[in-house]
Structure formats: C-alpha cells, structure tokens
Short mmCIF file of C-alpha atoms in Angstrom, two decimals:
data_model
loop_
_atom_site.label_atom_id
_atom_site.label_comp_id
_atom_site.label_asym_id
_atom_site.label_seq_id
_atom_site.Cartn_x
_atom_site.Cartn_y
_atom_site.Cartn_z
CA UNK A 1231 68.40 97.84 67.58
CA UNK A 1232 67.92 99.87 70.78
CA UNK A 1233 69.01 96.89 72.87
CA UNK A 1234 72.28 96.75 70.93
CA UNK A 1235 73.21 100.42 71.18
CA UNK A 1236 76.88 100.47 72.32
CA UNK A 1237 77.19 100.67 76.08
CA UNK A 1238 73.47 100.83 76.76
CA UNK A 1239 72.86 97.34 78.16
CA UNK A 1240 75.19 94.92 79.91
CA UNK A 1241 75.18 91.30 80.99
CA UNK A 1242 77.36 91.44 84.04
CA UNK A 1243 80.46 93.30 82.90
CA UNK A 1244 80.01 92.56 79.19
CA UNK A 1245 78.03 94.72 76.79
CA UNK A 1246 74.94 93.06 75.35
CA UNK A 1247 75.82 91.58 71.93
CA UNK A 1248 73.66 90.20 69.09
CA UNK A 1249 74.65 86.64 69.97
CA UNK A 1250 73.11 87.07 73.43
CA UNK A 1251 69.62 87.62 72.03
CA UNK A 1252 67.01 85.17 70.76
CA UNK A 1253 63.69 86.18 69.20
CA UNK A 1254 60.89 83.61 69.29
CA UNK A 1255 58.20 83.99 66.64
CA UNK A 1256 55.02 82.07 65.81
CA UNK A 1257 55.66 81.23 62.15
CA UNK A 1258 58.52 80.67 59.74
CA UNK A 1259 57.12 83.54 57.64
CA UNK A 1260 57.59 85.85 60.63
CA UNK A 1261 61.25 84.79 60.82
CA UNK A 1262 61.79 85.59 57.13
CA UNK A 1263 60.20 89.04 57.54
CA UNK A 1264 62.15 89.91 60.69
CA UNK A 1265 65.41 88.71 59.15
CA UNK A 1266 64.97 91.16 56.29
CA UNK A 1267 64.11 94.00 58.68
CA UNK A 1268 67.15 93.34 60.84
CA UNK A 1269 69.35 93.18 57.75
CA UNK A 1270 68.17 96.66 56.78
CA UNK A 1271 69.20 97.86 60.25
CA UNK A 1272 72.54 96.08 59.79
CA UNK A 1273 71.97 93.76 62.74
CA UNK A 1274 73.53 90.31 62.17
CA UNK A 1275 71.03 87.50 62.65
CA UNK A 1276 70.49 83.86 61.78
CA UNK A 1277 67.32 81.80 61.63
CA UNK A 1278 68.26 78.80 63.70
CA UNK A 1279 65.00 77.00 63.03
CA UNK A 1280 63.78 75.66 59.70
CA UNK A 1281 63.15 78.44 57.24
CA UNK A 1282 62.06 77.63 53.73
CA UNK A 1283 64.71 78.33 51.14
CA UNK A 1284 62.20 79.50 48.54
CA UNK A 1285 60.72 82.08 50.93
CA UNK A 1286 64.00 84.03 50.91
CA UNK A 1287 64.42 87.18 48.85
CA UNK A 1288 67.28 85.51 46.97
CA UNK A 1289 64.99 82.86 45.53
CA UNK A 1290 62.91 85.57 43.87
CA UNK A 1291 66.00 87.50 42.81
CA UNK A 1292 67.46 84.37 41.19
CA UNK A 1293 64.10 83.61 39.60
CA UNK A 1294 64.17 86.99 37.79
CA UNK A 1295 67.75 86.52 36.59
CA UNK A 1296 67.17 82.96 35.37
CA UNK A 1297 64.06 84.10 33.52
CA UNK A 1298 66.23 86.57 31.59
CA UNK A 1299 68.85 83.89 30.92
CA UNK A 1300 66.20 81.66 29.38
CA UNK A 1301 65.88 84.28 26.61
CA UNK A 1302 68.66 86.91 26.64
CA UNK A 1303 67.09 88.60 23.60
CA UNK A 1304 64.07 89.63 25.72
CA UNK A 1305 65.02 93.24 26.55
CA UNK A 1306 62.34 93.63 29.22
CA UNK A 1307 63.38 90.49 31.08
CA UNK A 1308 67.03 91.53 30.85
CA UNK A 1309 66.31 94.99 32.30
CA UNK A 1310 64.40 93.41 35.17
CA UNK A 1311 67.35 91.12 35.88
CA UNK A 1312 69.84 93.99 35.76
CA UNK A 1313 67.79 95.84 38.39
CA UNK A 1314 67.97 92.98 40.92
CA UNK A 1315 70.24 93.01 43.96
CA UNK A 1316 72.18 90.19 42.31
CA UNK A 1317 73.27 92.28 39.34
CA UNK A 1318 73.08 95.62 41.11
CA UNK A 1319 72.32 98.18 38.39
CA UNK A 1320 70.60 101.34 39.60
CA UNK A 1321 68.28 103.79 37.84
CA UNK A 1322 71.20 105.70 36.30
CA UNK A 1323 72.65 102.50 34.85
CA UNK A 1324 69.31 101.46 33.37
CA UNK A 1325 68.76 104.93 31.90
CA UNK A 1326 72.25 104.87 30.38
CA UNK A 1327 71.46 101.77 28.33
CA UNK A 1328 68.99 103.76 26.23
CA UNK A 1329 71.78 106.06 24.99
CA UNK A 1330 74.81 103.78 25.08
CA UNK A 1331 74.34 100.83 22.74
CA UNK A 1332 77.84 99.48 23.44
CA UNK A 1333 77.15 99.32 27.17
CA UNK A 1334 73.83 97.56 26.54
CA UNK A 1335 75.51 95.14 24.15
CA UNK A 1336 78.01 94.23 26.87
CA UNK A 1337 75.16 93.22 29.18
CA UNK A 1338 73.48 91.19 26.44
CA UNK A 1339 76.77 89.42 25.72
CA UNK A 1340 77.34 88.58 29.39
CA UNK A 1341 73.84 87.16 29.78
CA UNK A 1342 74.25 85.22 26.53
CA UNK A 1343 77.45 83.65 27.90
CA UNK A 1344 75.69 82.73 31.13
CA UNK A 1345 72.79 81.33 29.14
CA UNK A 1346 75.18 79.15 27.15
CA UNK A 1347 76.76 77.93 30.40
CA UNK A 1348 73.30 76.90 31.62
CA UNK A 1349 72.56 75.07 28.37
CA UNK A 1350 75.91 73.24 28.28
CA UNK A 1351 76.66 72.54 31.93
CA UNK A 1352 73.40 72.87 33.86
CA UNK A 1353 71.75 75.41 36.12
CA UNK A 1354 74.25 74.97 38.98
CA UNK A 1355 77.07 76.12 36.71
CA UNK A 1356 75.30 79.37 35.88
CA UNK A 1357 74.24 80.01 39.49
CA UNK A 1358 77.89 79.61 40.51
CA UNK A 1359 78.86 82.23 37.92
CA UNK A 1360 76.17 84.61 39.15
CA UNK A 1361 77.34 84.13 42.74
CA UNK A 1362 80.95 84.79 41.73
CA UNK A 1363 79.87 87.98 39.96
CA UNK A 1364 77.70 89.22 42.83
CA UNK A 1365 79.85 88.11 45.80
CA UNK A 1366 81.99 91.28 46.26
CA UNK A 1367 78.89 93.47 46.40
CA UNK A 1368 76.79 91.09 48.49
CA UNK A 1369 79.52 90.61 51.08
CA UNK A 1370 79.38 94.35 51.75
CA UNK A 1371 75.87 93.77 53.16
CA UNK A 1372 75.31 92.76 56.76
CA UNK A 1373 73.50 89.66 55.49
CA UNK A 1374 76.05 88.93 52.76
CA UNK A 1375 77.18 85.60 54.18
CA UNK A 1376 73.56 84.47 54.43
CA UNK A 1377 72.87 85.64 50.86
CA UNK A 1378 75.74 83.58 49.43
CA UNK A 1379 74.68 80.55 51.49
CA UNK A 1380 71.11 80.81 50.20
CA UNK A 1381 72.21 81.27 46.59
CA UNK A 1382 74.55 78.29 46.62
CA UNK A 1383 71.87 76.13 48.20
CA UNK A 1384 69.36 77.33 45.60
CA UNK A 1385 71.76 76.34 42.82
CA UNK A 1386 72.20 72.85 44.24
CA UNK A 1387 68.48 72.44 44.81
CA UNK A 1388 67.64 73.58 41.27
CA UNK A 1389 70.30 71.29 39.81
CA UNK A 1390 68.71 68.32 41.59
CA UNK A 1391 65.24 69.37 40.48
CA UNK A 1392 66.40 69.77 36.86
CA UNK A 1393 66.61 65.98 36.68
CA UNK A 1394 62.81 65.92 37.04
CA UNK A 1395 62.23 69.08 34.99
CA UNK A 1396 64.88 68.96 32.25
CA UNK A 1397 63.62 71.90 30.16
CA UNK A 1398 64.51 75.46 31.14
CA UNK A 1399 60.94 76.68 31.08
CA UNK A 1400 59.77 73.62 32.98
CA UNK A 1401 62.32 74.31 35.68
CA UNK A 1402 61.40 77.99 35.79
CA UNK A 1403 57.71 77.11 36.15
CA UNK A 1404 58.57 74.82 39.05
CA UNK A 1405 60.71 77.55 40.63
CA UNK A 1406 57.86 80.05 40.27
CA UNK A 1407 55.50 77.70 42.11
CA UNK A 1408 57.98 77.26 44.95
CA UNK A 1409 58.48 81.01 45.31
CA UNK A 1410 54.74 81.73 45.18
CA UNK A 1411 53.89 79.03 47.72
CA UNK A 1412 57.03 78.21 49.75
CA UNK A 1413 56.93 75.35 52.18
CA UNK A 1414 54.68 73.10 50.13
CA UNK A 1415 55.50 69.45 49.67
CA UNK A 1416 56.08 66.49 51.93
CA UNK A 1417 58.28 66.37 55.02
CA UNK A 1418 61.22 64.92 53.11
CA UNK A 1419 61.25 67.77 50.62
CA UNK A 1420 60.86 70.30 53.43
CA UNK A 1421 63.95 68.91 55.14
CA UNK A 1422 65.85 68.87 51.86
CA UNK A 1423 65.04 72.55 51.35
CA UNK A 1424 65.75 73.65 54.93
CA UNK A 1425 68.23 76.52 54.95
CA UNK A 1426 71.85 75.78 55.72
CA UNK A 1427 73.01 77.82 58.66
CA UNK A 1428 76.38 79.51 58.38
CA UNK A 1429 78.39 80.29 61.49
CA UNK A 1430 75.93 81.82 63.93
CA UNK A 1431 78.44 83.18 66.43
CA UNK A 1432 77.59 86.74 67.35
CA UNK A 1433 74.20 86.78 65.60
CA UNK A 1434 70.70 87.34 66.90
CA UNK A 1435 68.96 83.95 66.89
CA UNK A 1436 65.55 83.81 65.20
CA UNK A 1437 63.48 80.75 66.12
CA UNK A 1438 59.90 79.60 66.11
CA UNK A 1439 58.03 79.09 69.37
CA UNK A 1440 57.69 75.42 68.45
CA UNK A 1441 61.44 74.96 67.96
CA UNK A 1442 62.72 76.46 71.20
CA UNK A 1443 61.66 77.79 74.59
CA UNK A 1444 64.70 80.06 74.54
CA UNK A 1445 66.01 78.93 77.92
CA UNK A 1446 69.56 78.61 76.61
CA UNK A 1447 69.79 82.31 75.66
CA UNK A 1448 70.56 85.19 78.06
CA UNK A 1449 67.91 87.49 76.53
CA UNK A 1450 64.70 86.26 74.89
CA UNK A 1451 62.21 88.50 73.05
CA UNK A 1452 58.65 87.40 72.19
CA UNK A 1453 57.29 90.27 70.09
CA UNK A 1454 54.19 88.52 68.65
CA UNK A 1455 52.88 86.60 71.63
CA UNK A 1456 49.66 88.62 71.59
CA UNK A 1457 48.78 87.11 68.20
CA UNK A 1458 48.85 83.53 69.50
CA UNK A 1459 45.67 81.51 69.84
CA UNK A 1460 44.42 81.69 73.39
CA UNK A 1461 46.23 84.92 74.16
CA UNK A 1462 44.28 87.16 76.53
CA UNK A 1463 43.27 90.62 75.36
CA UNK A 1464 42.31 91.69 78.88
CA UNK A 1465 44.47 91.27 81.95
CA UNK A 1466 43.33 91.58 85.57
CA UNK A 1467 44.78 94.55 87.39
CA UNK A 1468 45.31 94.32 91.13
CA UNK A 1469 47.01 96.26 93.86
CA UNK A 1470 49.95 94.73 95.67
CA UNK A 1471 49.36 95.51 99.39
CA UNK A 1472 53.08 95.28 100.11
CA UNK A 1473 53.96 98.30 98.01
CA UNK A 1474 50.57 99.74 97.07
CA UNK A 1475 51.49 99.35 93.37
CA UNK A 1476 49.06 98.41 90.61
CA UNK A 1477 50.10 95.15 88.93
CA UNK A 1478 48.98 93.17 85.91
CA UNK A 1479 48.51 89.46 86.47
#
C-alpha cells in the first residue's frame, strides 16, 4: 500500500500503479492469503497463476448458504447464511429477527424459493439467483469483480459435479471436502478448477515463484523468499574499499 500512495513513487514520468507491480510467492495458499489482505486495503489485484477455486472465501460463503438451502426450516443454518458476505445481514439485522416475525418470515420465504429453484432446475440456477441478489453489494468491494467471477465458476463447477453426486447432501459433502482440502485431485481436475481471470489491467499481479520469474513486470516484490528451502539465515558482511561502506553479499 505504501508503494501505491499517490505521488510517492514514479516510473519515469508516470506514477507507480497497481498494474506495474508483481508479487512472487512460494505457494498458492500464500496468494490466496495476500489477495484477501490486499482486498481489505482496497488494492486491486489478480492471481495470474493457478489458484484453487475452492480455497477462495467465496467457496466457503457459498457452502454456508447452500447448507441453509438444503433445509430452509433449520433456523440456525438460515441465520448463519444470512450473516455471510453473500447475504450481507449484520448484527442489528439478525437481532431484529427475534422481535419481527414478519421480517424473519420474509427471509424464510426467500430461501424456500431458492431451495425450490435448486430442486427443480439444479444448483447452477440457484447460484445464479444468489449472485444476482448479491451483485450490487459485492461490486461495491474492491474485489467485487473477482467475487462474481469466483461465484459463477463455483456454480458451473458444482453443476458439473452434481451429475456424479445427484443428491443435495451428497453434493454438499463433496463441497465440504473440497473447501477443507482444496487442491486435491488429479491434474485434470486441478486444471478444470483453476480460477478464471477477469481483466487484469491495472491490478497487482500475484504469482507463484514456479510460474514466473517476474522479468516482464517493472516492479517485482518477493516478500517470503526467506522461507524458501536453501535460503541463508546468515549473510557475509564485507567492506567495499571503494566507498568504505559495509555491504551484505
């Protein structure tokens, strides 16, 4: 964020922009974590390497909502779903339901309608409805475009998987396993689940060390190099006779 402070750094005559920066990280999990941190700082970024779809926060958010849709009469599951970023209710909203039965009934009715759409038309249909409902609020986030991309891809992936797991609870069990242990499976399934990248113009690029050397980017950051195997914890210090300065080799 300090690098991107307006007017602080320049490349030639142009101010340094997010699209000028690449961050190389050891693991895909590091990319997922940094992406969430940058989103909280409202810095646009995109993971240009493979990042597992089910490691994203939206997979877990959707998992909670779908669990409630499997049984809309489960008040606890419904409250958990309402508290997700997808639905967007805050503490005041949740507290209000205890005293306003009509307001609570409206939420039950909406989830019942979505549940019926899942039963009649498949999981992709209901994910599309959830995305349509959440889109105005999600697009107000710095990572809103990424969120919608992830959610649509999740819907398509779950629809394909529902052919192998036709029951709701079977599909939810499969989804839970993917969220708890993302990245499992063979190479073909990994490629099938690789995140779709929306337009990356003007975004900080997040890549793994294995995917890129970063030579094509004006500014490259390597924040976790010290954690790599073979990294040296001690560095020789010597004095440059030309300027009498102490240097680290």
